[in-house]
Tab-separated table of C-alpha atoms and ligand atoms in Angstrom:
chain	number	residue	atom	x	y	z
A	1	UNK	CA	-15.724	5.537	2.180
A	2	UNK	CA	-15.091	4.954	5.838
A	3	UNK	CA	-11.765	3.183	6.459
A	4	UNK	CA	-11.635	3.718	10.227
A	5	UNK	CA	-10.933	0.482	12.116
A	6	UNK	CA	-10.526	-1.566	8.914
A	7	UNK	CA	-6.743	-1.692	8.923
A	8	UNK	CA	-6.071	-1.306	5.197
A	9	UNK	CA	-2.797	0.302	4.220
A	10	UNK	CA	-2.887	3.554	2.266
A	11	UNK	CA	-2.314	1.936	-1.145
A	12	UNK	CA	-5.305	-0.396	-0.678
A	13	UNK	CA	-7.399	2.486	0.654
A	14	UNK	CA	-6.654	4.644	-2.364
A	15	UNK	CA	-7.321	1.757	-4.766
A	16	UNK	CA	-10.680	1.043	-3.122
A	17	UNK	CA	-11.714	4.698	-2.936
A	18	UNK	CA	-11.350	4.939	-6.697
A	19	UNK	CA	-14.307	2.580	-6.945
A	20	UNK	CA	-16.697	4.904	-5.166
A	21	UNK	CA	-18.861	7.217	-7.186
A	22	UNK	CA	-21.797	9.068	-5.630
A	23	UNK	CA	-22.137	6.572	-2.799
A	24	UNK	CA	-22.082	3.601	-5.144
A	25	UNK	CA	-19.593	1.036	-6.359
A	26	UNK	CA	-19.544	-0.599	-9.835
A	27	UNK	CA	-21.683	-3.676	-10.421
A	28	UNK	CA	-18.724	-5.776	-11.567
A	29	UNK	CA	-15.377	-5.481	-9.841
A	30	UNK	CA	-12.179	-7.471	-10.211
A	31	UNK	CA	-9.807	-7.256	-7.274
A	32	UNK	CA	-6.361	-8.314	-8.373
A	33	UNK	CA	-3.797	-9.185	-5.751
A	34	UNK	CA	-0.994	-11.674	-5.246
A	35	UNK	CA	-2.153	-11.887	-1.672
A	36	UNK	CA	-5.420	-13.829	-1.314
A	37	UNK	CA	-6.087	-12.516	2.180
A	38	UNK	CA	-5.755	-8.895	1.089
A	39	UNK	CA	-8.147	-9.541	-1.786
A	40	UNK	CA	-10.671	-11.292	0.442
A	41	UNK	CA	-10.511	-8.546	3.086
A	42	UNK	CA	-11.100	-5.946	0.390
A	43	UNK	CA	-14.031	-7.965	-1.003
A	44	UNK	CA	-15.600	-8.254	2.457
A	45	UNK	CA	-15.178	-4.527	2.905
A	46	UNK	CA	-16.841	-3.725	-0.437
A	47	UNK	CA	-19.681	-6.146	0.298
A	48	UNK	CA	-20.210	-4.393	3.612
A	49	UNK	CA	-20.151	-1.050	1.824
A	50	UNK	CA	-22.842	-2.272	-0.582
A	51	UNK	CA	-25.266	-3.402	2.139
A	52	UNK	CA	-24.680	-0.681	4.769
A	53	UNK	CA	-27.503	1.884	4.771
A	54	UNK	CA	-25.542	4.607	6.604
A	55	UNK	CA	-24.183	7.659	4.814
A	56	UNK	CA	-20.617	7.232	6.091
A	57	UNK	CA	-20.325	3.645	4.996
A	58	UNK	CA	-19.444	1.009	5.812
A	59	UNK	CA	-20.185	2.156	9.345
A	60	UNK	CA	-19.011	-1.142	10.814
A	61	UNK	CA	-21.610	-1.035	13.579
A	62	UNK	CA	-25.073	-1.446	12.021
A	63	UNK	CA	-26.738	-4.853	11.817
A	64	UNK	CA	-25.872	-5.158	8.109
A	65	UNK	CA	-22.190	-4.417	8.711
A	66	UNK	CA	-22.060	-6.813	11.651
A	67	UNK	CA	-23.601	-9.647	9.661
A	68	UNK	CA	-21.327	-8.840	6.723
A	69	UNK	CA	-18.208	-9.012	8.867
A	70	UNK	CA	-19.317	-12.407	10.237
A	71	UNK	CA	-19.943	-13.527	6.636
A	72	UNK	CA	-23.520	-14.296	7.585
A	73	UNK	CA	-25.400	-11.588	5.723
A	74	UNK	CA	-28.159	-13.230	3.639
A	75	UNK	CA	-27.536	-10.867	0.725
A	76	UNK	CA	-23.810	-11.532	0.486
A	77	UNK	CA	-22.803	-14.842	-1.097
A	78	UNK	CA	-19.383	-16.376	-1.368
A	79	UNK	CA	-19.312	-18.850	-4.224
A	80	UNK	CA	-17.214	-21.946	-3.683
A	81	UNK	CA	-16.685	-24.778	-6.165
A	82	UNK	CA	-18.734	-27.851	-5.365
A	83	UNK	CA	-17.144	-30.745	-3.502
A	84	UNK	CA	-13.994	-32.209	-5.054
A	85	UNK	CA	-14.129	-29.748	-7.923
A	86	UNK	CA	-11.525	-27.079	-8.496
A	87	UNK	CA	-13.743	-24.961	-10.706
A	88	UNK	CA	-17.253	-23.576	-10.637
A	89	UNK	CA	-19.699	-25.731	-12.537
A	90	UNK	CA	-21.965	-24.361	-15.227
A	91	UNK	CA	-24.946	-25.318	-13.044
A	92	UNK	CA	-23.538	-23.182	-10.252
A	93	UNK	CA	-23.235	-20.166	-12.519
A	94	UNK	CA	-26.774	-20.784	-13.760
A	95	UNK	CA	-28.178	-20.961	-10.253
A	96	UNK	CA	-26.293	-17.801	-9.275
A	97	UNK	CA	-27.758	-16.117	-12.358
A	98	UNK	CA	-31.262	-17.094	-11.297
A	99	UNK	CA	-30.638	-16.024	-7.728
A	100	UNK	CA	-29.192	-12.664	-8.789
A	101	UNK	CA	-32.514	-11.626	-10.293
A	102	UNK	CA	-34.348	-12.272	-7.009
A	103	UNK	CA	-34.658	-9.161	-4.822
A	104	UNK	CA	-32.393	-8.837	-1.763
A	105	UNK	CA	-33.651	-10.261	1.548
A	106	UNK	CA	-32.645	-7.590	4.033
A	107	UNK	CA	-30.417	-5.013	2.405
A	108	UNK	CA	-30.885	-2.819	-0.649
A	109	UNK	CA	-28.225	-4.686	-2.573
A	110	UNK	CA	-26.867	-8.144	-3.215
A	111	UNK	CA	-23.246	-9.141	-3.514
A	112	UNK	CA	-21.595	-12.247	-4.985
A	113	UNK	CA	-17.933	-12.865	-4.271
A	114	UNK	CA	-15.890	-15.293	-6.385
A	115	UNK	CA	-12.540	-16.187	-4.873
A	116	UNK	CA	-9.700	-17.244	-7.195
A	117	UNK	CA	-11.883	-16.392	-10.171
A	118	UNK	CA	-8.924	-16.632	-12.569
A	119	UNK	CA	-8.449	-20.290	-11.574
A	120	UNK	CA	-11.986	-21.364	-10.841
A	121	UNK	CA	-13.940	-19.868	-13.739
A	122	UNK	CA	-13.536	-22.036	-16.817
A	123	UNK	CA	-13.967	-20.473	-20.262
A	124	UNK	CA	-17.466	-22.001	-20.518
A	125	UNK	CA	-18.389	-20.693	-17.081
A	126	UNK	CA	-17.032	-17.257	-18.013
A	127	UNK	CA	-19.128	-17.187	-21.170
A	128	UNK	CA	-22.191	-18.077	-19.166
A	129	UNK	CA	-21.264	-15.467	-16.563
A	130	UNK	CA	-20.803	-12.889	-19.306
A	131	UNK	CA	-24.524	-12.870	-20.046
A	132	UNK	CA	-25.122	-11.849	-16.462
A	133	UNK	CA	-22.596	-9.018	-16.769
A	134	UNK	CA	-24.157	-7.807	-19.997
A	135	UNK	CA	-27.600	-7.446	-18.454
A	136	UNK	CA	-26.813	-6.978	-14.789
A	137	UNK	CA	-29.756	-7.082	-12.395
A	138	UNK	CA	-30.251	-3.844	-10.461
A	139	UNK	CA	-28.312	-3.333	-7.231
A	140	UNK	CA	-26.327	-6.530	-7.628
A	141	UNK	CA	-22.551	-6.508	-7.337
A	142	UNK	CA	-20.128	-9.160	-8.518
A	143	UNK	CA	-16.667	-9.162	-6.997
A	144	UNK	CA	-14.096	-11.396	-8.655
A	145	UNK	CA	-10.815	-12.046	-6.858
A	146	UNK	CA	-7.820	-12.804	-9.038
A	147	UNK	CA	-4.126	-13.254	-8.783
A	148	UNK	CA	-3.811	-12.321	-12.443
A	149	UNK	CA	-6.854	-10.760	-14.050
A	150	UNK	CA	-5.325	-11.168	-17.508
A	151	UNK	CA	-6.135	-14.862	-17.295
A	152	UNK	CA	-9.808	-13.985	-17.655
A	153	UNK	CA	-11.447	-13.523	-21.042
A	154	UNK	CA	-11.095	-10.012	-22.425
A	155	UNK	CA	-14.861	-9.874	-22.830
A	156	UNK	CA	-15.190	-10.317	-19.050
A	157	UNK	CA	-12.369	-7.852	-18.345
A	158	UNK	CA	-13.928	-5.186	-20.503
A	159	UNK	CA	-17.122	-5.270	-18.449
A	160	UNK	CA	-15.452	-5.141	-15.062
A	161	UNK	CA	-13.660	-2.431	-13.168
A	162	UNK	CA	-10.260	-3.898	-12.389
A	163	UNK	CA	-8.452	-2.822	-9.235
A	164	UNK	CA	-4.885	-3.895	-8.549
A	165	UNK	CA	-4.342	-4.060	-4.834
A	166	UNK	CA	-0.602	-4.512	-4.547
A	167	UNK	CA	1.481	-1.465	-4.984
A	168	UNK	CA	4.239	-3.818	-6.092
A	169	UNK	CA	2.249	-5.063	-9.044
A	170	UNK	CA	1.976	-1.591	-10.547
A	171	UNK	CA	3.518	-1.283	-13.978
A	172	UNK	CA	6.992	0.248	-13.931
A	173	UNK	CA	7.545	3.492	-15.808
A	174	UNK	CA	9.897	2.119	-18.434
A	175	UNK	CA	7.470	-0.641	-19.464
A	176	UNK	CA	4.614	1.812	-19.563
A	177	UNK	CA	6.627	4.140	-21.797
A	178	UNK	CA	7.495	1.223	-24.101
A	179	UNK	CA	3.859	0.177	-24.183
A	180	UNK	CA	2.756	3.687	-25.117
A	181	UNK	CA	5.188	3.682	-28.042
A	182	UNK	CA	3.871	0.339	-29.241
A	183	UNK	CA	0.239	1.398	-28.958
A	184	UNK	CA	0.987	4.727	-30.671
A	185	UNK	CA	2.686	2.684	-33.397
A	186	UNK	CA	-0.483	0.596	-33.742
A	187	UNK	CA	-2.613	3.743	-33.985
A	188	UNK	CA	-0.288	5.523	-36.462
A	189	UNK	CA	-0.373	4.304	-40.011
A	190	UNK	CA	3.406	4.127	-40.322
A	191	UNK	CA	4.721	0.580	-40.213
A	192	UNK	CA	8.224	1.798	-39.389
A	193	UNK	CA	7.073	3.437	-36.109
A	194	UNK	CA	5.479	0.227	-34.944
A	195	UNK	CA	8.457	-1.928	-35.888
A	196	UNK	CA	10.869	0.381	-34.034
A	197	UNK	CA	8.598	0.415	-30.977
A	198	UNK	CA	8.354	-3.385	-30.988
A	199	UNK	CA	12.168	-3.637	-30.872
A	200	UNK	CA	12.075	-3.142	-27.113
A	201	UNK	CA	10.704	-6.694	-26.824
A	202	UNK	CA	14.221	-8.017	-27.516
A	203	UNK	CA	15.003	-7.250	-23.888
A	204	UNK	CA	13.404	-10.247	-22.248
A	205	UNK	CA	13.691	-8.717	-18.802
A	206	UNK	CA	11.061	-6.166	-19.645
A	207	UNK	CA	9.140	-7.720	-22.541
A	208	UNK	CA	6.564	-9.419	-20.327
A	209	UNK	CA	5.760	-6.280	-18.355
A	210	UNK	CA	5.735	-4.191	-21.556
A	211	UNK	CA	3.229	-6.505	-23.253
A	212	UNK	CA	1.176	-6.559	-20.075
A	213	UNK	CA	1.026	-2.749	-20.203
A	214	UNK	CA	0.107	-2.900	-23.919
A	215	UNK	CA	-2.819	-5.162	-23.019
A	216	UNK	CA	-3.995	-2.767	-20.318
A	217	UNK	CA	-3.808	0.186	-22.728
A	218	UNK	CA	-5.736	-1.762	-25.368
A	219	UNK	CA	-8.199	-2.802	-22.703
A	220	UNK	CA	-8.695	0.893	-21.889
A	221	UNK	CA	-9.614	1.423	-25.539
A	222	UNK	CA	-12.077	-1.451	-25.361
A	223	UNK	CA	-13.552	-0.209	-22.083
A	224	UNK	CA	-14.061	3.276	-23.525
A	225	UNK	CA	-15.671	1.875	-26.672
A	226	UNK	CA	-18.258	0.020	-24.556
A	227	UNK	CA	-18.770	2.983	-22.210
A	228	UNK	CA	-16.700	1.601	-19.320
A	229	UNK	CA	-13.925	3.063	-17.205
A	230	UNK	CA	-10.271	3.142	-18.150
A	231	UNK	CA	-7.482	1.937	-15.875
A	232	UNK	CA	-4.312	3.574	-17.081
A	233	UNK	CA	-4.771	6.096	-19.806
A	234	UNK	CA	-8.011	7.632	-21.008
A	235	UNK	CA	-6.435	9.680	-23.796
A	236	UNK	CA	-4.800	6.715	-25.508
A	237	UNK	CA	-7.965	4.731	-24.816
A	238	UNK	CA	-10.079	7.331	-26.631
A	239	UNK	CA	-7.697	7.338	-29.594
A	240	UNK	CA	-7.982	3.558	-29.840
A	241	UNK	CA	-11.751	3.605	-29.451
A	242	UNK	CA	-12.153	6.163	-32.229
A	243	UNK	CA	-9.695	4.472	-34.580
A	244	UNK	CA	-10.728	0.816	-34.165
A	245	UNK	CA	-13.861	-1.235	-33.646
A	246	UNK	CA	-14.468	-3.223	-30.480
A	247	UNK	CA	-13.797	-6.449	-32.400
A	248	UNK	CA	-10.476	-5.147	-33.716
A	249	UNK	CA	-9.326	-4.185	-30.214
A	250	UNK	CA	-10.344	-7.585	-28.831
A	251	UNK	CA	-8.299	-9.283	-31.557
A	252	UNK	CA	-5.316	-7.079	-30.723
A	253	UNK	CA	-5.558	-7.924	-27.023
A	254	UNK	CA	-5.652	-11.631	-27.824
A	255	UNK	CA	-2.724	-11.232	-30.208
A	256	UNK	CA	-0.717	-9.400	-27.524
A	257	UNK	CA	-1.521	-12.101	-25.015
A	258	UNK	CA	-0.432	-14.883	-27.369
A	259	UNK	CA	2.853	-13.136	-28.200
A	260	UNK	CA	3.669	-12.813	-24.505
A	261	UNK	CA	3.292	-16.596	-24.317
A	262	UNK	CA	5.440	-17.076	-27.443
A	263	UNK	CA	8.257	-15.009	-25.922
A	264	UNK	CA	8.211	-17.261	-22.879
A	265	UNK	CA	8.554	-20.228	-25.241
A	266	UNK	CA	11.841	-18.767	-26.534
A	267	UNK	CA	10.728	-17.890	-30.031
A	268	UNK	CA	13.206	-15.888	-32.142
A	269	UNK	CA	12.500	-12.286	-31.165
A	270	UNK	CA	13.209	-10.749	-34.594
A	271	UNK	CA	10.765	-13.130	-36.216
A	272	UNK	CA	8.217	-12.422	-33.512
A	273	UNK	CA	8.384	-8.624	-33.816
A	274	UNK	CA	8.081	-8.779	-37.622
A	275	UNK	CA	5.141	-11.156	-37.352
A	276	UNK	CA	3.516	-9.133	-34.573
A	277	UNK	CA	3.884	-5.911	-36.556
A	278	UNK	CA	2.241	-7.560	-39.572
A	279	UNK	CA	-0.595	-8.965	-37.457
A	280	UNK	CA	-1.385	-5.655	-35.726
A	281	UNK	CA	-1.489	-3.988	-39.141
A	282	UNK	CA	-3.599	-6.753	-40.663
A	283	UNK	CA	-6.152	-6.326	-37.864
A	284	UNK	CA	-6.152	-2.528	-38.183
A	285	UNK	CA	-6.932	-2.737	-41.906
A	286	UNK	CA	-9.917	-5.009	-41.417
A	287	UNK	CA	-13.284	-3.525	-42.279
B	301	LIG	ZN1	-23.236	-0.268	8.488
């Protein structure tokens, strides 16, 4: 990837370079950033990368790159909600779906960028969009910009490569360690291990970040079980994928997400951890 003259800082550069594999980028990418401008700049850059025919791309000087930087390339679309609406309509997603299967006009690839996808894609729109992600047309890239990717459905998340663009938003070591203990507790068949690991949630300062990390680890398991890429930890992901079915992992992610919400609602923590432990175990025993 050529970063000369693009002005990204080193953390963004390294996050974006992770996307490149053999001169290609994934067909579905989520760029997560608290800063909308950073996310949009990164999306523009990736779109340019996708349409630039040069080997050291994006070259920044060819006709494709120039059009891309002016946001006037016919094969790069920025989806905006229709007038007065805050969200994408189902019709919009349907017309994008149709359009995505039409060959590119000038470049060898097509790109669709969705800004504020976590706010603008309703659950119905996401389900409709999911079909497109399941059978992606060739050489088409979808780039979803989010402030918090966890707001999207796990089924969408599991099919996308998620990139966090702010260094600040990286998970701190303590939370990650806690999350590993919880996930190892879920994988092990000893109830006591899981209950002990869940005790860390009593510290409200770190419970949110810990559960966030648990979701990412579970998501890695889901990604590996559907042949996708992991974000944090491939080894734990493989253990999860071999121990549980895709459906079980999805249920666990949803459970984790709902307990994070419960903690915010000031539920009694001892009750929550006991309940959560029971629920994780109930899901893991399902056949
Ligand atoms: Zn170029």
